[in-house]
Tab-separated table of C-alpha atoms in Angstrom:
chain	number	residue	atom	x	y	z
A	77	UNK	CA	8.061	109.724	19.340
A	78	UNK	CA	5.390	108.969	21.958
A	79	UNK	CA	6.086	105.251	22.433
A	80	UNK	CA	7.680	103.861	25.554
A	81	UNK	CA	11.118	102.258	25.394
A	82	UNK	CA	11.273	99.122	27.494
A	83	UNK	CA	12.707	95.617	27.774
A	84	UNK	CA	11.355	92.059	27.387
A	85	UNK	CA	12.014	91.498	31.094
A	86	UNK	CA	9.545	94.250	31.961
A	87	UNK	CA	7.035	93.718	29.169
A	88	UNK	CA	6.872	89.947	28.736
A	89	UNK	CA	5.903	88.247	25.455
A	90	UNK	CA	2.599	89.052	23.742
A	91	UNK	CA	0.680	86.171	22.145
A	92	UNK	CA	-2.710	86.106	20.440
A	93	UNK	CA	-5.013	83.630	18.682
A	94	UNK	CA	-8.374	83.094	16.949
A	95	UNK	CA	-7.718	85.697	14.278
A	96	UNK	CA	-10.370	87.347	12.157
A	97	UNK	CA	-8.875	88.056	8.734
A	98	UNK	CA	-9.655	90.190	5.695
A	99	UNK	CA	-7.737	89.835	2.418
A	100	UNK	CA	-8.193	92.692	-0.029
A	101	UNK	CA	-6.663	94.278	-3.108
A	102	UNK	CA	-7.694	97.923	-3.382
A	103	UNK	CA	-6.562	101.136	-5.041
A	104	UNK	CA	-4.845	103.956	-3.180
A	105	UNK	CA	-7.984	106.116	-3.239
A	106	UNK	CA	-10.053	103.290	-1.744
A	107	UNK	CA	-7.526	102.727	1.043
A	108	UNK	CA	-7.438	106.466	1.636
A	109	UNK	CA	-11.186	106.317	2.234
A	110	UNK	CA	-10.561	103.511	4.738
A	111	UNK	CA	-8.033	105.662	6.604
A	112	UNK	CA	-10.525	108.521	6.715
A	113	UNK	CA	-13.147	106.223	8.228
A	114	UNK	CA	-10.722	104.840	10.812
A	115	UNK	CA	-10.141	108.299	12.254
A	116	UNK	CA	-7.355	108.688	14.803
A	117	UNK	CA	-4.797	105.868	14.620
A	118	UNK	CA	-1.110	105.372	13.890
A	119	UNK	CA	0.895	102.885	11.834
A	120	UNK	CA	3.803	101.097	13.516
A	121	UNK	CA	6.311	99.028	11.477
A	122	UNK	CA	6.773	95.510	12.847
A	123	UNK	CA	9.800	94.370	10.860
A	124	UNK	CA	13.423	95.418	10.728
A	125	UNK	CA	15.535	97.787	12.768
A	126	UNK	CA	13.972	101.216	13.126
A	127	UNK	CA	15.158	104.764	13.638
A	128	UNK	CA	13.139	107.133	15.808
A	129	UNK	CA	12.150	109.037	12.673
A	130	UNK	CA	10.377	105.914	11.299
A	131	UNK	CA	7.976	105.665	14.242
A	132	UNK	CA	5.121	106.047	13.677
A	133	UNK	CA	5.061	105.495	9.915
A	134	UNK	CA	3.542	108.294	7.863
A	135	UNK	CA	0.116	107.233	6.574
A	136	UNK	CA	0.815	108.884	3.240
A	137	UNK	CA	3.891	106.658	2.837
A	138	UNK	CA	1.748	103.559	3.356
A	139	UNK	CA	-0.851	104.762	0.860
A	140	UNK	CA	1.801	105.789	-1.672
A	141	UNK	CA	3.445	102.383	-1.590
A	142	UNK	CA	0.095	100.591	-1.971
A	143	UNK	CA	-0.606	102.873	-4.934
A	144	UNK	CA	2.738	101.910	-6.440
A	145	UNK	CA	1.833	98.213	-6.190
A	146	UNK	CA	-1.390	98.795	-8.099
A	147	UNK	CA	0.389	100.862	-10.750
A	148	UNK	CA	2.797	97.965	-11.289
A	149	UNK	CA	-0.045	95.445	-11.623
A	150	UNK	CA	-1.791	97.660	-14.173
A	151	UNK	CA	1.413	97.655	-16.253
A	152	UNK	CA	1.806	93.883	-15.983
A	153	UNK	CA	4.468	93.718	-13.254
A	154	UNK	CA	4.567	92.252	-9.752
A	155	UNK	CA	5.816	94.247	-6.731
A	156	UNK	CA	9.213	92.993	-5.595
A	157	UNK	CA	9.966	91.834	-2.065
A	158	UNK	CA	11.947	95.022	-1.251
A	159	UNK	CA	9.014	97.142	-2.487
A	160	UNK	CA	6.590	95.277	-0.245
A	161	UNK	CA	8.946	95.403	2.722
A	162	UNK	CA	8.891	99.218	2.766
A	163	UNK	CA	5.581	99.293	4.607
A	164	UNK	CA	4.735	95.739	5.677
A	165	UNK	CA	4.215	94.122	8.085
A	166	UNK	CA	2.805	96.754	10.396
A	167	UNK	CA	0.356	97.406	13.224
A	168	UNK	CA	-2.503	99.878	13.142
A	169	UNK	CA	-3.380	101.112	16.601
A	170	UNK	CA	-5.544	103.821	18.135
A	171	UNK	CA	-3.587	103.370	21.357
A	172	UNK	CA	0.154	104.066	21.580
A	173	UNK	CA	0.353	101.946	24.747
A	174	UNK	CA	-0.387	98.844	22.653
A	175	UNK	CA	3.203	98.859	21.348
A	176	UNK	CA	6.663	99.500	22.749
A	177	UNK	CA	10.239	99.756	21.521
A	178	UNK	CA	13.193	97.572	22.412
A	179	UNK	CA	16.507	99.368	22.008
A	180	UNK	CA	19.291	97.470	20.254
A	181	UNK	CA	22.933	98.381	19.558
A	182	UNK	CA	23.493	101.163	17.049
A	183	UNK	CA	20.743	103.472	18.328
A	184	UNK	CA	18.112	101.333	16.617
A	185	UNK	CA	14.836	99.876	17.863
A	186	UNK	CA	12.617	96.819	17.428
A	187	UNK	CA	8.860	97.336	17.548
A	188	UNK	CA	7.020	95.066	19.979
A	189	UNK	CA	3.334	94.488	20.732
A	190	UNK	CA	1.868	94.455	24.258
A	191	UNK	CA	-1.889	94.220	23.565
A	192	UNK	CA	-4.138	93.544	20.570
A	193	UNK	CA	-3.535	95.686	17.490
A	194	UNK	CA	-4.819	95.487	13.935
A	195	UNK	CA	-2.036	93.666	12.086
A	196	UNK	CA	-1.473	94.252	8.379
A	197	UNK	CA	0.798	92.333	6.019
A	198	UNK	CA	1.305	91.658	2.328
A	199	UNK	CA	-1.045	88.995	1.010
A	200	UNK	CA	-0.790	86.352	-1.705
A	201	UNK	CA	-3.088	83.445	-2.496
A	202	UNK	CA	-2.770	80.213	-4.449
A	203	UNK	CA	-5.219	78.268	-6.578
A	204	UNK	CA	-5.147	74.478	-6.670
A	205	UNK	CA	-6.220	72.725	-9.873
A	206	UNK	CA	-6.432	69.495	-7.897
A	207	UNK	CA	-9.368	70.554	-5.716
A	208	UNK	CA	-10.392	73.909	-7.230
A	209	UNK	CA	-9.718	75.786	-3.987
A	210	UNK	CA	-8.366	79.332	-3.534
A	211	UNK	CA	-6.163	79.525	-0.443
A	212	UNK	CA	-5.365	82.943	1.092
A	213	UNK	CA	-1.994	83.790	2.690
A	214	UNK	CA	-0.230	81.088	0.704
A	215	UNK	CA	3.320	81.307	-0.533
A	216	UNK	CA	5.195	79.454	-3.219
A	217	UNK	CA	6.053	79.598	-6.891
A	218	UNK	CA	2.430	79.924	-8.015
A	219	UNK	CA	1.327	82.431	-5.355
A	220	UNK	CA	-0.635	85.401	-6.707
A	221	UNK	CA	-0.033	88.804	-5.095
A	222	UNK	CA	-3.286	90.301	-3.845
A	223	UNK	CA	-2.789	93.406	-1.725
A	224	UNK	CA	-2.962	93.161	2.036
A	225	UNK	CA	-4.339	91.036	4.848
A	226	UNK	CA	-5.897	92.885	7.790
A	227	UNK	CA	-6.301	90.765	10.923
A	228	UNK	CA	-7.338	91.039	14.556
A	229	UNK	CA	-7.301	88.419	17.332
A	230	UNK	CA	-10.169	87.357	19.561
A	231	UNK	CA	-8.043	86.021	22.422
A	232	UNK	CA	-4.683	87.149	23.752
A	233	UNK	CA	-2.375	86.403	26.636
A	234	UNK	CA	-1.531	89.234	28.985
A	235	UNK	CA	2.264	89.338	28.587
A	236	UNK	CA	2.832	90.182	32.259
A	237	UNK	CA	0.267	88.054	34.109
A	238	UNK	CA	0.026	85.290	31.426
A	239	UNK	CA	-3.759	85.422	31.824
A	240	UNK	CA	-5.815	84.487	28.750
A	241	UNK	CA	-8.221	87.299	27.881
A	242	UNK	CA	-10.904	88.018	25.307
A	243	UNK	CA	-10.283	91.248	23.419
A	244	UNK	CA	-13.679	92.689	24.329
A	245	UNK	CA	-14.335	96.356	23.629
A	246	UNK	CA	-11.275	98.461	22.922
A	247	UNK	CA	-10.195	101.243	20.551
A	248	UNK	CA	-8.425	98.711	18.344
A	249	UNK	CA	-11.411	96.356	18.313
A	250	UNK	CA	-13.464	99.266	16.990
A	251	UNK	CA	-10.693	100.020	14.477
A	252	UNK	CA	-11.014	96.501	13.068
A	253	UNK	CA	-14.816	96.688	13.111
A	254	UNK	CA	-14.666	99.883	11.061
A	255	UNK	CA	-12.301	98.190	8.607
A	256	UNK	CA	-14.867	95.396	8.198
A	257	UNK	CA	-17.611	97.924	7.519
A	258	UNK	CA	-15.415	99.575	4.880
A	259	UNK	CA	-14.810	96.182	3.265
A	260	UNK	CA	-18.563	95.560	3.000
A	261	UNK	CA	-19.147	99.010	1.478
A	262	UNK	CA	-16.178	99.437	-0.850
A	263	UNK	CA	-15.117	95.947	-1.962
A	264	UNK	CA	-16.673	92.752	-3.310
A	265	UNK	CA	-15.951	89.039	-2.935
A	266	UNK	CA	-13.871	88.269	-6.003
A	267	UNK	CA	-15.769	86.294	-8.709
A	268	UNK	CA	-12.908	84.229	-10.105
A	269	UNK	CA	-13.442	82.204	-13.265
A	270	UNK	CA	-11.321	79.114	-13.962
A	271	UNK	CA	-12.073	76.806	-16.871
A	272	UNK	CA	-15.419	78.519	-17.397
A	273	UNK	CA	-16.509	77.926	-13.785
A	274	UNK	CA	-17.212	81.022	-11.662
A	275	UNK	CA	-16.495	80.971	-7.932
A	276	UNK	CA	-17.167	83.866	-5.553
A	277	UNK	CA	-14.204	83.843	-3.185
A	278	UNK	CA	-14.080	85.679	0.191
A	279	UNK	CA	-10.799	87.280	-0.927
A	280	UNK	CA	-11.940	90.846	-1.646
A	281	UNK	CA	-11.400	93.215	-4.571
A	282	UNK	CA	-11.927	96.976	-4.475
A	283	UNK	CA	-14.780	98.094	-6.727
A	284	UNK	CA	-12.427	100.407	-8.643
A	285	UNK	CA	-10.106	97.491	-9.461
A	286	UNK	CA	-12.482	95.562	-11.711
A	287	UNK	CA	-11.694	97.820	-14.676
A	288	UNK	CA	-8.025	96.792	-14.778
A	289	UNK	CA	-7.684	93.513	-12.849
A	290	UNK	CA	-7.465	91.540	-16.116
A	291	UNK	CA	-3.969	93.079	-16.484
A	292	UNK	CA	-2.737	91.234	-13.369
A	293	UNK	CA	0.193	89.208	-14.783
A	294	UNK	CA	-0.058	86.275	-12.379
A	295	UNK	CA	-3.750	85.787	-13.148
A	296	UNK	CA	-2.875	85.725	-16.857
A	297	UNK	CA	-0.099	83.173	-16.304
A	298	UNK	CA	-2.478	80.768	-14.551
A	299	UNK	CA	-5.476	81.334	-16.802
A	300	UNK	CA	-7.612	82.825	-14.031
A	301	UNK	CA	-10.186	85.456	-14.937
A	302	UNK	CA	-12.274	87.839	-12.846
A	303	UNK	CA	-15.936	87.928	-13.906
A	304	UNK	CA	-17.067	91.416	-14.850
A	305	UNK	CA	-13.594	92.751	-15.545
């Protein structure tokens, strides 16, 4: 484990804002291509109490779990909360100094952030019949599971000096930029169809997913189609 162990008194509290966000549902093989493009980076779990052996998270574990979600959707099932919690939320970082560990009783650790990282979490969206709008990162009874959200801030507060800073050029800024390039190459805005009306939504869908997305059980329940599937 190559991450420093520290305390809030020494590290301060990290805060960030003005997030750029990508929402995407993609197959394991497509995400594997993303990881290949990203090059050298690690995955750090951001939730729960961690053992040293869980840090960093194995990339193959992340990809395997995402593949399991897709397999469930193809068979008409939704990933459960415990299944999603195995790998999300997490931070992708090309710089180990961007995170640190806080030790807690029981030889466990909490993962903390000290500078901008690419943050990844499970994503669901909702559709409103009232105004015909698709809303990403929405929860509730009618929320539709749709892969992951990848996000990166534009401004953050130095946790030690409290100075507000722009992210500028950094290894993790390039990591997010590469993720955006992958999104343009390997995914499409999703052409949802509701009541015969097609709407291209910024929420993305991997090109390989169009062949099976009509099996998504929550889309079926709400009468939402994907054009071309």
